[in-house]
Amino acid sequence: MNDNDILIKTCCDVFESLSFMFGEPIDLDEVESEAETFIKVTISYKGDRAGAINLIVCAETANSLAYNILGIDEDEEDLSIESAMDALKELLNTICGQFMTSRFGDEPVFDLSVPETKIISPDEWQGSVNSGDFLAVNIEDEHILIRSIME
Amino acid sequence: MSFNILIVDDSKTIRSVIKKTLDIAGVSVGDLYEAENGQVALDIMNSNWIDLVFADINMPVMTGIEMIEKMSKDNTLEKTPVIIVSTEGSKTRIDDLLKLGVRAYLRKPINPEDLRNIVQEVMGENDE
């Protein structure tokens, strides 16, 4: 498997394990979203190699992921945007940890940063889609973007 | 038999995930405590009986490693078993944790079966 295959597989496996939501890879030209708010999460790592992983999801998907991860019924409790962001950070932290082992094995030692979140606009989302740098995953009819950057 | 459990992680999400997984795994929990860092965890352990600790490694104020080092120098806390829950995948780092006295290591994402087996193993050892 190449790096992109490993990243997509890891991403889908972690989504399934942590949030019980099933993802499948799609082509970038299939990506669409009418959302008005998106959240970009970034984690970086350093060690034998250095790099970063970015994940972009719309706010609504972030909420669904958080509800599933926390095991809360959407009708029972309102979740804050901070809770959704915290859930996304944990998702990416887990994806990154698993990706590092799948990609580099369990011998090298890496330090992972604390994931950072940023709200981005639909234009920035579209710019990321158009850049061609990201991989896309369809998760319950919502599209998310993920990419790995290695130095 | 139920266990008093302390979950130490700066992420509220992960604390919730561990609670949910304990429930799904059928681990019988007595009192459940939460701490967002090692210092708060030590304060809780100094004023409550804790049977088992689940802890993250990287946390602000006091890391999981610093907490374990302090526990190992405290006569009343040195035998309290600690299970590390982390994304760490490096064999070197995991071996270092076990050498420090960490009883077991659970890698995220955790699944209920692994959690149940490790709790049984660790608490079984603790009864001996």
mmCIF file with all atom_site columns, N, CA, C and O in Angstrom, chain A residues 1-11 98-100 102-104:
data_model
loop_
_atom_site.group_PDB
_atom_site.id
_atom_site.type_symbol
_atom_site.label_atom_id
_atom_site.label_alt_id
_atom_site.label_comp_id
_atom_site.label_asym_id
_atom_site.label_entity_id
_atom_site.label_seq_id
_atom_site.pdbx_PDB_ins_code
_atom_site.Cartn_x
_atom_site.Cartn_y
_atom_site.Cartn_z
_atom_site.occupancy
_atom_site.B_iso_or_equiv
_atom_site.pdbx_formal_charge
_atom_site.auth_seq_id
_atom_site.auth_comp_id
_atom_site.auth_asym_id
_atom_site.auth_atom_id
_atom_site.pdbx_PDB_model_num
ATOM 1  N N  . MET A 1 1   ? 0.836   -1.205 0.000  1.00 0.00 ? 1   MET A N  1
ATOM 2  C CA . MET A 1 1   ? 0.000   0.000  0.000  1.00 0.00 ? 1   MET A CA 1
ATOM 3  C C  . MET A 1 1   ? 0.870   1.255  0.000  1.00 0.00 ? 1   MET A C  1
ATOM 4  O O  . MET A 1 1   ? 1.881   1.291  0.691  1.00 0.00 ? 1   MET A O  1
ATOM 5  N N  . ASN A 1 2   ? 0.454   2.253  -0.755 1.00 0.00 ? 2   ASN A N  1
ATOM 6  C CA . ASN A 1 2   ? 1.197   3.514  -0.700 1.00 0.00 ? 2   ASN A CA 1
ATOM 7  C C  . ASN A 1 2   ? 0.680   4.378  0.456  1.00 0.00 ? 2   ASN A C  1
ATOM 8  O O  . ASN A 1 2   ? -0.282  4.010  1.148  1.00 0.00 ? 2   ASN A O  1
ATOM 9  N N  . ASP A 1 3   ? 1.320   5.544  0.662  1.00 0.00 ? 3   ASP A N  1
ATOM 10 C CA . ASP A 1 3   ? 0.974   6.382  1.811  1.00 0.00 ? 3   ASP A CA 1
ATOM 11 C C  . ASP A 1 3   ? -0.506  6.784  1.803  1.00 0.00 ? 3   ASP A C  1
ATOM 12 O O  . ASP A 1 3   ? -1.156  6.815  2.848  1.00 0.00 ? 3   ASP A O  1
ATOM 13 N N  . ASN A 1 4   ? -1.029  7.113  0.615  1.00 0.00 ? 4   ASN A N  1
ATOM 14 C CA . ASN A 1 4   ? -2.430  7.525  0.542  1.00 0.00 ? 4   ASN A CA 1
ATOM 15 C C  . ASN A 1 4   ? -3.373  6.387  0.929  1.00 0.00 ? 4   ASN A C  1
ATOM 16 O O  . ASN A 1 4   ? -4.365  6.603  1.630  1.00 0.00 ? 4   ASN A O  1
ATOM 17 N N  . ASP A 1 5   ? -3.047  5.180  0.456  1.00 0.00 ? 5   ASP A N  1
ATOM 18 C CA . ASP A 1 5   ? -3.884  4.023  0.801  1.00 0.00 ? 5   ASP A CA 1
ATOM 19 C C  . ASP A 1 5   ? -3.872  3.780  2.309  1.00 0.00 ? 5   ASP A C  1
ATOM 20 O O  . ASP A 1 5   ? -4.901  3.484  2.917  1.00 0.00 ? 5   ASP A O  1
ATOM 21 N N  . ILE A 1 6   ? -2.668  3.906  2.891  1.00 0.00 ? 6   ILE A N  1
ATOM 22 C CA . ILE A 1 6   ? -2.550  3.684  4.343  1.00 0.00 ? 6   ILE A CA 1
ATOM 23 C C  . ILE A 1 6   ? -3.366  4.729  5.097  1.00 0.00 ? 6   ILE A C  1
ATOM 24 O O  . ILE A 1 6   ? -4.089  4.419  6.045  1.00 0.00 ? 6   ILE A O  1
ATOM 25 N N  . LEU A 1 7   ? -3.260  5.990  4.644  1.00 0.00 ? 7   LEU A N  1
ATOM 26 C CA . LEU A 1 7   ? -3.976  7.064  5.346  1.00 0.00 ? 7   LEU A CA 1
ATOM 27 C C  . LEU A 1 7   ? -5.490  6.870  5.254  1.00 0.00 ? 7   LEU A C  1
ATOM 28 O O  . LEU A 1 7   ? -6.209  7.009  6.255  1.00 0.00 ? 7   LEU A O  1
ATOM 29 N N  . ILE A 1 8   ? -5.972  6.558  4.077  1.00 0.00 ? 8   ILE A N  1
ATOM 30 C CA . ILE A 1 8   ? -7.422  6.367  3.903  1.00 0.00 ? 8   ILE A CA 1
ATOM 31 C C  . ILE A 1 8   ? -7.917  5.178  4.730  1.00 0.00 ? 8   ILE A C  1
ATOM 32 O O  . ILE A 1 8   ? -8.940  5.251  5.409  1.00 0.00 ? 8   ILE A O  1
ATOM 33 N N  . LYS A 1 9   ? -7.168  4.086  4.694  1.00 0.00 ? 9   LYS A N  1
ATOM 34 C CA . LYS A 1 9   ? -7.580  2.893  5.453  1.00 0.00 ? 9   LYS A CA 1
ATOM 35 C C  . LYS A 1 9   ? -7.587  3.202  6.949  1.00 0.00 ? 9   LYS A C  1
ATOM 36 O O  . LYS A 1 9   ? -8.536  2.865  7.660  1.00 0.00 ? 9   LYS A O  1
ATOM 37 N N  . THR A 1 10  ? -6.525  3.868  7.405  1.00 0.00 ? 10  THR A N  1
ATOM 38 C CA . THR A 1 10  ? -6.442  4.211  8.824  1.00 0.00 ? 10  THR A CA 1
ATOM 39 C C  . THR A 1 10  ? -7.604  5.109  9.224  1.00 0.00 ? 10  THR A C  1
ATOM 40 O O  . THR A 1 10  ? -8.244  4.911  10.255 1.00 0.00 ? 10  THR A O  1
ATOM 41 N N  . CYS A 1 11  ? -7.860  6.107  8.389  1.00 0.00 ? 11  CYS A N  1
ATOM 42 C CA . CYS A 1 11  ? -8.937  7.062  8.660  1.00 0.00 ? 11  CYS A CA 1
ATOM 43 C C  . CYS A 1 11  ? -10.281 6.326  8.787  1.00 0.00 ? 11  CYS A C  1
ATOM 44 O O  . CYS A 1 11  ? -11.008 6.513  9.768  1.00 0.00 ? 11  CYS A O  1
ATOM 45 N N  . GLN A 1 98  ? -2.034  5.772  14.683 1.00 0.00 ? 98  GLN A N  1
ATOM 46 C CA . GLN A 1 98  ? -2.151  4.524  13.927 1.00 0.00 ? 98  GLN A CA 1
ATOM 47 C C  . GLN A 1 98  ? -1.416  4.623  12.586 1.00 0.00 ? 98  GLN A C  1
ATOM 48 O O  . GLN A 1 98  ? -0.781  3.663  12.135 1.00 0.00 ? 98  GLN A O  1
ATOM 49 N N  . PHE A 1 99  ? -1.510  5.790  11.957 1.00 0.00 ? 99  PHE A N  1
ATOM 50 C CA . PHE A 1 99  ? -0.853  5.990  10.659 1.00 0.00 ? 99  PHE A CA 1
ATOM 51 C C  . PHE A 1 99  ? 0.666   5.853  10.799 1.00 0.00 ? 99  PHE A C  1
ATOM 52 O O  . PHE A 1 99  ? 1.324   5.214  9.962  1.00 0.00 ? 99  PHE A O  1
ATOM 53 N N  . MET A 1 100 ? 1.213   6.444  11.870 1.00 0.00 ? 100 MET A N  1
ATOM 54 C CA . MET A 1 100 ? 2.664   6.394  12.056 1.00 0.00 ? 100 MET A CA 1
ATOM 55 C C  . MET A 1 100 ? 3.159   4.941  12.154 1.00 0.00 ? 100 MET A C  1
ATOM 56 O O  . MET A 1 100 ? 4.168   4.580  11.561 1.00 0.00 ? 100 MET A O  1
ATOM 57 N N  . SER A 1 102 ? 1.534   2.199  11.080 1.00 0.00 ? 102 SER A N  1
ATOM 58 C CA . SER A 1 102 ? 1.316   1.479  9.815  1.00 0.00 ? 102 SER A CA 1
ATOM 59 C C  . SER A 1 102 ? 2.359   1.883  8.778  1.00 0.00 ? 102 SER A C  1
ATOM 60 O O  . SER A 1 102 ? 2.818   1.062  7.984  1.00 0.00 ? 102 SER A O  1
ATOM 61 N N  . ARG A 1 103 ? 2.740   3.138  8.793  1.00 0.00 ? 103 ARG A N  1
ATOM 62 C CA . ARG A 1 103 ? 3.664   3.659  7.781  1.00 0.00 ? 103 ARG A CA 1
ATOM 63 C C  . ARG A 1 103 ? 5.123   3.354  8.119  1.00 0.00 ? 103 ARG A C  1
ATOM 64 O O  . ARG A 1 103 ? 5.910   3.021  7.244  1.00 0.00 ? 103 ARG A O  1
ATOM 65 N N  . PHE A 1 104 ? 5.491   3.512  9.405  1.00 0.00 ? 104 PHE A N  1
ATOM 66 C CA . PHE A 1 104 ? 6.915   3.420  9.775  1.00 0.00 ? 104 PHE A CA 1
ATOM 67 C C  . PHE A 1 104 ? 7.252   2.239  10.692 1.00 0.00 ? 104 PHE A C  1
ATOM 68 O O  . PHE A 1 104 ? 8.410   2.041  11.041 1.00 0.00 ? 104 PHE A O  1
#
